[in-house]
Amino acid sequence: DTEVTQTPKHLVMGMTNKKSLKCEQHMGHRAMYWYKQKAKKPPELMFVYSYEKLSINESVPSRFSPECPNSSLLNLHLHALQPEDSALYLCASSQTGTSGTDTQYFGPGTRLTVL
Amino acid sequence: GEDVEQSLFLSVREGDSSVINCTYTDSSSTYLYWYKQEPGAGLQLLTYIFSNMDMKQDQRLTVLLNKKDKHLSLRIADTQTGDSAIYFCAVDSSASKIIFGSGTRLSIRP
């Protein structure tokens, strides 16, 4: 089973709303990732958790707040977003996250629209 | 930093072979990946090749690696309409990071 699941599939929110994106994997992977993908562009790395600890934060604005409650779950809490934050948010997981040779498996993404 | 480049578009006739090319700059990359993204979907790992290999074949997919020229290619034999998608080349970089190319949009002509 190489499945990473994400909910919701679509999300529309206002700039004053607070919402959360969820990601789950049951492959026993210890690393989980959040990426942001704008239309016709490659994914851009936002955060990496390795063994439930935040190991990489790519200078992401504080209106995005990641959380890793356990090794299978990854959340992205959203607050006071801007319309330019509208994008496809992709979650991925890999074995350990301690090596660039770790193969990453992606979820289907959450399509976020900020009004 | 690491740079990965791909051509943006490729159009092939159904039943022909598709060849998608990628060049990269970091000679220390160990794993090189091909991901497929269909419209509105996430990224699907198609295949990957270890840097000490020249070629890897998996059913209709053939990956060729020229490490000297830092050139990677993905060949899809007998291209079908279901192969229409964006194909991303990616290479491993520093710990936990992979660097993506800009993606090649493959379209299939009848």
PDB file of C-alpha atoms in Angstrom:
ATOM      1  CA  ASP A   1       0.000   0.000   0.000  1.00  0.00           C
ATOM      2  CA  THR A   2       1.626   3.220  -1.194  1.00  0.00           C
ATOM      3  CA  GLU A   3      -1.320   5.469  -0.484  1.00  0.00           C
ATOM      4  CA  VAL A   4      -1.253   8.921   1.018  1.00  0.00           C
ATOM      5  CA  THR A   5      -4.715  10.367   1.648  1.00  0.00           C
ATOM      6  CA  GLN A   6      -5.652  14.017   1.976  1.00  0.00           C
ATOM      7  CA  THR A   7      -8.820  15.748   3.113  1.00  0.00           C
ATOM      8  CA  PRO A   8     -10.665  17.750   2.078  1.00  0.00           C
ATOM      9  CA  LYS A   9     -10.313  17.416  -1.680  1.00  0.00           C
ATOM     10  CA  HIS A  10     -11.480  21.009  -2.208  1.00  0.00           C
ATOM     11  CA  LEU A  11     -11.634  23.926   0.219  1.00  0.00           C
ATOM     12  CA  VAL A  12     -12.950  27.452  -0.258  1.00  0.00           C
ATOM     13  CA  MET A  13     -12.263  29.894   2.549  1.00  0.00           C
ATOM     14  CA  GLY A  14     -12.413  33.590   3.274  1.00  0.00           C
ATOM     15  CA  MET A  15      -9.418  35.592   4.391  1.00  0.00           C
ATOM     16  CA  THR A  16     -10.641  35.686   7.988  1.00  0.00           C
ATOM     17  CA  ASN A  17     -11.386  31.962   8.281  1.00  0.00           C
ATOM     18  CA  LYS A  18      -9.393  29.305  10.113  1.00  0.00           C
ATOM     19  CA  LYS A  19      -9.254  25.903   8.473  1.00  0.00           C
ATOM     20  CA  SER A  20      -7.069  22.812   8.474  1.00  0.00           C
ATOM     21  CA  LEU A  21      -5.810  20.416   5.836  1.00  0.00           C
ATOM     22  CA  LYS A  22      -5.232  16.805   6.819  1.00  0.00           C
ATOM     23  CA  CYS A  23      -2.910  14.136   5.493  1.00  0.00           C
ATOM     24  CA  GLU A  24      -2.585  10.494   6.503  1.00  0.00           C
ATOM     25  CA  GLN A  25      -0.366   7.567   5.549  1.00  0.00           C
ATOM     26  CA  HIS A  26      -0.156   4.006   6.847  1.00  0.00           C
ATOM     27  CA  MET A  27       3.048   2.913   5.176  1.00  0.00           C
ATOM     28  CA  GLY A  28       5.104   3.211   8.351  1.00  0.00           C
ATOM     29  CA  HIS A  29       6.911   6.217   6.916  1.00  0.00           C
ATOM     30  CA  ARG A  30       8.550   8.543   9.427  1.00  0.00           C
ATOM     31  CA  ALA A  31       8.818  11.619   7.218  1.00  0.00           C
ATOM     32  CA  MET A  32       5.970  13.752   5.921  1.00  0.00           C
ATOM     33  CA  TYR A  33       6.001  16.808   3.699  1.00  0.00           C
ATOM     34  CA  TRP A  34       3.799  19.727   2.678  1.00  0.00           C
ATOM     35  CA  TYR A  35       4.156  21.203  -0.804  1.00  0.00           C
ATOM     36  CA  LYS A  36       2.354  24.075  -2.495  1.00  0.00           C
ATOM     37  CA  GLN A  37       1.715  23.884  -6.236  1.00  0.00           C
ATOM     38  CA  LYS A  38       0.482  26.757  -8.346  1.00  0.00           C
ATOM     39  CA  ALA A  39      -1.036  26.111 -11.757  1.00  0.00           C
ATOM     40  CA  LYS A  40       1.434  24.962 -14.407  1.00  0.00           C
ATOM     41  CA  LYS A  41       4.322  25.032 -11.936  1.00  0.00           C
ATOM     42  CA  PRO A  42       6.235  22.294 -10.112  1.00  0.00           C
ATOM     43  CA  PRO A  43       5.546  21.663  -6.413  1.00  0.00           C
ATOM     44  CA  GLU A  44       7.374  23.930  -3.951  1.00  0.00           C
ATOM     45  CA  LEU A  45       8.468  22.455  -0.644  1.00  0.00           C
ATOM     46  CA  MET A  46       6.973  24.136   2.446  1.00  0.00           C
ATOM     47  CA  PHE A  47       7.673  21.912   5.453  1.00  0.00           C
ATOM     48  CA  VAL A  48       9.279  18.580   6.314  1.00  0.00           C
ATOM     49  CA  TYR A  49       8.656  16.530   9.447  1.00  0.00           C
ATOM     50  CA  SER A  50      11.049  13.732  10.254  1.00  0.00           C
ATOM     51  CA  TYR A  51      10.244  11.478  13.234  1.00  0.00           C
ATOM     52  CA  GLU A  52       7.482  13.916  14.218  1.00  0.00           C
ATOM     53  CA  LYS A  53       9.901  16.823  14.468  1.00  0.00           C
ATOM     54  CA  LEU A  54       9.893  19.786  12.107  1.00  0.00           C
ATOM     55  CA  SER A  55      13.163  19.487  10.205  1.00  0.00           C
ATOM     56  CA  ILE A  56      12.647  21.937   7.349  1.00  0.00           C
ATOM     57  CA  ASN A  57      10.630  25.150   7.131  1.00  0.00           C
ATOM     58  CA  GLU A  58      11.209  26.828   3.795  1.00  0.00           C
ATOM     59  CA  SER A  59      10.578  30.342   5.149  1.00  0.00           C
ATOM     60  CA  VAL A  60       6.837  29.846   4.942  1.00  0.00           C
ATOM     61  CA  PRO A  61       4.653  32.703   6.306  1.00  0.00           C
ATOM     62  CA  SER A  62       3.283  32.119   9.789  1.00  0.00           C
ATOM     63  CA  ARG A  63      -0.297  32.071   8.486  1.00  0.00           C
ATOM     64  CA  PHE A  64       0.578  28.444   7.595  1.00  0.00           C
ATOM     65  CA  SER A  65       1.123  26.319  10.699  1.00  0.00           C
ATOM     66  CA  PRO A  66       2.052  22.638  10.357  1.00  0.00           C
ATOM     67  CA  GLU A  67       1.400  20.016  12.995  1.00  0.00           C
ATOM     68  CA  CYS A  68       2.420  16.374  13.192  1.00  0.00           C
ATOM     69  CA  PRO A  69       0.359  14.698  15.946  1.00  0.00           C
ATOM     70  CA  ASN A  70       1.900  11.277  15.248  1.00  0.00           C
ATOM     71  CA  SER A  71       3.921   9.507  12.604  1.00  0.00           C
ATOM     72  CA  SER A  72       0.843   8.778  10.454  1.00  0.00           C
ATOM     73  CA  LEU A  73      -0.813  12.189  10.489  1.00  0.00           C
ATOM     74  CA  LEU A  74       0.133  15.618   9.246  1.00  0.00           C
ATOM     75  CA  ASN A  75      -1.993  18.747   9.471  1.00  0.00           C
ATOM     76  CA  LEU A  76      -1.647  22.186   7.972  1.00  0.00           C
ATOM     77  CA  HIS A  77      -3.511  24.878   9.884  1.00  0.00           C
ATOM     78  CA  LEU A  78      -4.518  27.910   7.860  1.00  0.00           C
ATOM     79  CA  HIS A  79      -5.360  31.346   9.222  1.00  0.00           C
ATOM     80  CA  ALA A  80      -5.696  34.791   7.651  1.00  0.00           C
ATOM     81  CA  LEU A  81      -4.734  33.554   4.205  1.00  0.00           C
ATOM     82  CA  GLN A  82      -4.435  35.767   1.143  1.00  0.00           C
ATOM     83  CA  PRO A  83      -5.952  35.159  -2.306  1.00  0.00           C
ATOM     84  CA  GLU A  84      -2.441  34.437  -3.639  1.00  0.00           C
ATOM     85  CA  ASP A  85      -2.318  31.421  -1.313  1.00  0.00           C
ATOM     86  CA  SER A  86      -4.866  29.701  -3.550  1.00  0.00           C
ATOM     87  CA  ALA A  87      -3.137  26.593  -4.888  1.00  0.00           C
ATOM     88  CA  LEU A  88      -3.021  22.809  -4.790  1.00  0.00           C
ATOM     89  CA  TYR A  89      -1.534  21.680  -1.468  1.00  0.00           C
ATOM     90  CA  LEU A  90       0.203  18.340  -1.709  1.00  0.00           C
ATOM     91  CA  CYS A  91       1.250  16.056   1.101  1.00  0.00           C
ATOM     92  CA  ALA A  92       3.963  13.428   0.674  1.00  0.00           C
ATOM     93  CA  SER A  93       5.649  10.830   2.840  1.00  0.00           C
ATOM     94  CA  SER A  94       8.907   8.895   2.751  1.00  0.00           C
ATOM     95  CA  GLN A  95      10.797   6.364   4.854  1.00  0.00           C
ATOM     96  CA  THR A  96      12.838   8.632   7.103  1.00  0.00           C
ATOM     97  CA  GLY A  97      13.297  12.079   5.575  1.00  0.00           C
ATOM     98  CA  THR A  98      16.941  12.063   6.602  1.00  0.00           C
ATOM     99  CA  SER A  99      18.251  11.527   3.106  1.00  0.00           C
ATOM    100  CA  GLY A 100      17.526  13.047  -0.246  1.00  0.00           C
ATOM    101  CA  THR A 101      17.453   9.504  -1.604  1.00  0.00           C
ATOM    102  CA  ASP A 102      14.223   8.793   0.257  1.00  0.00           C
ATOM    103  CA  THR A 103      11.521   8.173  -2.330  1.00  0.00           C
ATOM    104  CA  GLN A 104       8.538  10.437  -1.733  1.00  0.00           C
ATOM    105  CA  TYR A 105       4.963   9.296  -2.295  1.00  0.00           C
ATOM    106  CA  PHE A 106       2.370  11.980  -2.867  1.00  0.00           C
ATOM    107  CA  GLY A 107      -1.280  12.326  -1.967  1.00  0.00           C
ATOM    108  CA  PRO A 108      -3.949  13.614  -4.382  1.00  0.00           C
ATOM    109  CA  GLY A 109      -3.827  17.135  -2.947  1.00  0.00           C
ATOM    110  CA  THR A 110      -6.287  19.671  -1.570  1.00  0.00           C
ATOM    111  CA  ARG A 111      -7.384  22.370  -4.001  1.00  0.00           C
ATOM    112  CA  LEU A 112      -7.570  25.550  -1.883  1.00  0.00           C
ATOM    113  CA  THR A 113      -9.317  28.726  -3.003  1.00  0.00           C
ATOM    114  CA  VAL A 114      -9.035  31.849  -0.852  1.00  0.00           C
ATOM    115  CA  LEU A 115     -11.668  34.491  -1.532  1.00  0.00           C
TER     116      LEU A 115
ATOM    117  CA  GLY B   1      21.819  25.566  -6.319  1.00  0.00           C
ATOM    118  CA  GLU B   2      20.541  22.549  -8.164  1.00  0.00           C
ATOM    119  CA  ASP B   3      18.681  23.241 -11.384  1.00  0.00           C
ATOM    120  CA  VAL B   4      16.516  20.798 -13.306  1.00  0.00           C
ATOM    121  CA  GLU B   5      15.281  21.692 -16.789  1.00  0.00           C
ATOM    122  CA  GLN B   6      12.689  20.173 -19.079  1.00  0.00           C
ATOM    123  CA  SER B   7      10.974  21.260 -22.253  1.00  0.00           C
ATOM    124  CA  LEU B   8       7.437  22.464 -21.564  1.00  0.00           C
ATOM    125  CA  PHE B   9       5.447  20.636 -24.225  1.00  0.00           C
ATOM    126  CA  LEU B  10       5.500  17.434 -26.240  1.00  0.00           C
ATOM    127  CA  SER B  11       2.888  16.251 -28.723  1.00  0.00           C
ATOM    128  CA  VAL B  12       2.932  12.696 -30.105  1.00  0.00           C
ATOM    129  CA  ARG B  13       0.631  10.549 -32.196  1.00  0.00           C
ATOM    130  CA  GLU B  14      -1.219   7.745 -30.428  1.00  0.00           C
ATOM    131  CA  GLY B  15       0.767   4.520 -30.726  1.00  0.00           C
ATOM    132  CA  ASP B  16       4.109   6.279 -31.236  1.00  0.00           C
ATOM    133  CA  SER B  17       6.851   6.482 -28.624  1.00  0.00           C
ATOM    134  CA  SER B  18       7.187   9.581 -26.446  1.00  0.00           C
ATOM    135  CA  VAL B  19      10.579  10.732 -25.232  1.00  0.00           C
ATOM    136  CA  ILE B  20      10.702  13.330 -22.475  1.00  0.00           C
ATOM    137  CA  ASN B  21      14.091  14.829 -21.705  1.00  0.00           C
ATOM    138  CA  CYS B  22      15.552  16.387 -18.584  1.00  0.00           C
ATOM    139  CA  THR B  23      18.890  17.936 -17.704  1.00  0.00           C
ATOM    140  CA  TYR B  24      20.209  18.635 -14.230  1.00  0.00           C
ATOM    141  CA  THR B  25      23.223  20.364 -12.751  1.00  0.00           C
ATOM    142  CA  ASP B  26      24.153  18.524  -9.517  1.00  0.00           C
ATOM    143  CA  SER B  27      26.433  15.613 -10.368  1.00  0.00           C
ATOM    144  CA  SER B  28      26.134  14.264  -6.814  1.00  0.00           C
ATOM    145  CA  SER B  29      22.437  13.403  -7.231  1.00  0.00           C
ATOM    146  CA  THR B  30      21.917   9.779  -6.292  1.00  0.00           C
ATOM    147  CA  TYR B  31      18.292   9.112  -7.223  1.00  0.00           C
ATOM    148  CA  LEU B  32      16.502  10.569 -10.228  1.00  0.00           C
ATOM    149  CA  TYR B  33      12.740  10.370 -10.467  1.00  0.00           C
ATOM    150  CA  TRP B  34       9.904  10.651 -12.935  1.00  0.00           C
ATOM    151  CA  TYR B  35       6.510  11.688 -11.609  1.00  0.00           C
ATOM    152  CA  LYS B  36       3.243  11.892 -13.572  1.00  0.00           C
ATOM    153  CA  GLN B  37       0.499  14.395 -12.758  1.00  0.00           C
ATOM    154  CA  GLU B  38      -2.908  14.139 -14.385  1.00  0.00           C
ATOM    155  CA  PRO B  39      -5.206  17.198 -14.388  1.00  0.00           C
ATOM    156  CA  GLY B  40      -6.441  18.055 -10.899  1.00  0.00           C
ATOM    157  CA  ALA B  41      -4.549  15.168  -9.308  1.00  0.00           C
ATOM    158  CA  GLY B  42      -1.490  14.648  -7.140  1.00  0.00           C
ATOM    159  CA  LEU B  43       1.866  13.352  -8.286  1.00  0.00           C
ATOM    160  CA  GLN B  44       2.227   9.675  -9.085  1.00  0.00           C
ATOM    161  CA  LEU B  45       5.708   8.191  -8.827  1.00  0.00           C
ATOM    162  CA  LEU B  46       6.258   6.468 -12.167  1.00  0.00           C
ATOM    163  CA  THR B  47       9.802   5.232 -11.811  1.00  0.00           C
ATOM    164  CA  TYR B  48      13.223   6.161 -10.542  1.00  0.00           C
ATOM    165  CA  ILE B  49      16.796   5.294 -11.393  1.00  0.00           C
ATOM    166  CA  PHE B  50      19.852   5.049  -9.209  1.00  0.00           C
ATOM    167  CA  SER B  51      22.790   7.100 -10.419  1.00  0.00           C
ATOM    168  CA  ASN B  52      25.053   4.085 -10.990  1.00  0.00           C
ATOM    169  CA  MET B  53      22.624   2.726 -13.600  1.00  0.00           C
ATOM    170  CA  ASP B  54      22.446   3.640 -17.290  1.00  0.00           C
ATOM    171  CA  MET B  55      19.023   2.280 -18.019  1.00  0.00           C
ATOM    172  CA  LYS B  56      15.944   0.983 -16.300  1.00  0.00           C
ATOM    173  CA  GLN B  57      12.972  -0.606 -18.030  1.00  0.00           C
ATOM    174  CA  ASP B  58       9.544  -1.135 -16.527  1.00  0.00           C
ATOM    175  CA  GLN B  59       6.882  -2.357 -18.975  1.00  0.00           C
ATOM    176  CA  ARG B  60       6.263   0.541 -21.417  1.00  0.00           C
ATOM    177  CA  LEU B  61       8.641   2.871 -19.585  1.00  0.00           C
ATOM    178  CA  THR B  62      12.374   3.126 -20.243  1.00  0.00           C
ATOM    179  CA  VAL B  63      14.582   5.513 -18.321  1.00  0.00           C
ATOM    180  CA  LEU B  64      17.991   6.395 -19.730  1.00  0.00           C
ATOM    181  CA  LEU B  65      20.640   8.174 -17.697  1.00  0.00           C
ATOM    182  CA  ASN B  66      23.734   9.808 -19.136  1.00  0.00           C
ATOM    183  CA  LYS B  67      25.591  10.833 -16.012  1.00  0.00           C
ATOM    184  CA  LYS B  68      28.449  12.438 -17.915  1.00  0.00           C
ATOM    185  CA  ASP B  69      26.062  14.822 -19.696  1.00  0.00           C
ATOM    186  CA  LYS B  70      23.672  15.005 -16.703  1.00  0.00           C
ATOM    187  CA  HIS B  71      20.831  14.016 -18.982  1.00  0.00           C
ATOM    188  CA  LEU B  72      17.839  11.901 -18.067  1.00  0.00           C
ATOM    189  CA  SER B  73      15.106  10.733 -20.399  1.00  0.00           C
ATOM    190  CA  LEU B  74      11.806   8.902 -20.099  1.00  0.00           C
ATOM    191  CA  ARG B  75      10.576   6.903 -23.060  1.00  0.00           C
ATOM    192  CA  ILE B  76       6.956   5.763 -23.152  1.00  0.00           C
ATOM    193  CA  ALA B  77       6.382   3.073 -25.755  1.00  0.00           C
ATOM    194  CA  ASP B  78       3.040   2.765 -27.603  1.00  0.00           C
ATOM    195  CA  THR B  79       1.727   6.043 -26.162  1.00  0.00           C
ATOM    196  CA  GLN B  80      -1.961   5.955 -25.263  1.00  0.00           C
ATOM    197  CA  THR B  81      -4.508   8.698 -24.550  1.00  0.00           C
ATOM    198  CA  GLY B  82      -4.274   7.817 -20.851  1.00  0.00           C
ATOM    199  CA  ASP B  83      -0.650   8.925 -20.928  1.00  0.00           C
ATOM    200  CA  SER B  84      -1.737  12.555 -21.371  1.00  0.00           C
ATOM    201  CA  ALA B  85      -0.388  14.343 -18.315  1.00  0.00           C
ATOM    202  CA  ILE B  86       2.421  16.527 -17.028  1.00  0.00           C
ATOM    203  CA  TYR B  87       5.638  14.618 -16.407  1.00  0.00           C
ATOM    204  CA  PHE B  88       8.046  15.964 -13.797  1.00  0.00           C
ATOM    205  CA  CYS B  89      11.678  15.042 -13.649  1.00  0.00           C
ATOM    206  CA  ALA B  90      13.111  15.309 -10.105  1.00  0.00           C
ATOM    207  CA  VAL B  91      16.503  14.707  -8.534  1.00  0.00           C
ATOM    208  CA  ASP B  92      17.556  14.353  -4.930  1.00  0.00           C
ATOM    209  CA  SER B  93      19.412  17.271  -3.472  1.00  0.00           C
ATOM    210  CA  SER B  94      20.329  17.880   0.144  1.00  0.00           C
ATOM    211  CA  ALA B  95      18.777  15.894   2.952  1.00  0.00           C
ATOM    212  CA  SER B  96      15.000  15.568   2.618  1.00  0.00           C
ATOM    213  CA  LYS B  97      14.795  17.629  -0.543  1.00  0.00           C
ATOM    214  CA  ILE B  98      14.122  16.751  -4.117  1.00  0.00           C
ATOM    215  CA  ILE B  99      14.289  19.351  -6.860  1.00  0.00           C
ATOM    216  CA  PHE B 100      11.628  19.284  -9.565  1.00  0.00           C
ATOM    217  CA  GLY B 101      11.858  20.346 -13.158  1.00  0.00           C
ATOM    218  CA  SER B 102       9.171  22.607 -14.556  1.00  0.00           C
ATOM    219  CA  GLY B 103       7.238  19.670 -16.011  1.00  0.00           C
ATOM    220  CA  THR B 104       6.572  18.552 -19.597  1.00  0.00           C
ATOM    221  CA  ARG B 105       2.975  18.532 -20.769  1.00  0.00           C
ATOM    222  CA  LEU B 106       2.441  15.480 -22.983  1.00  0.00           C
ATOM    223  CA  SER B 107      -0.489  15.611 -25.369  1.00  0.00           C
ATOM    224  CA  ILE B 108      -1.591  12.757 -27.603  1.00  0.00           C
ATOM    225  CA  ARG B 109      -2.869  13.230 -31.170  1.00  0.00           C
ATOM    226  CA  PRO B 110      -5.277  10.656 -32.641  1.00  0.00           C
TER     227      PRO B 110
END
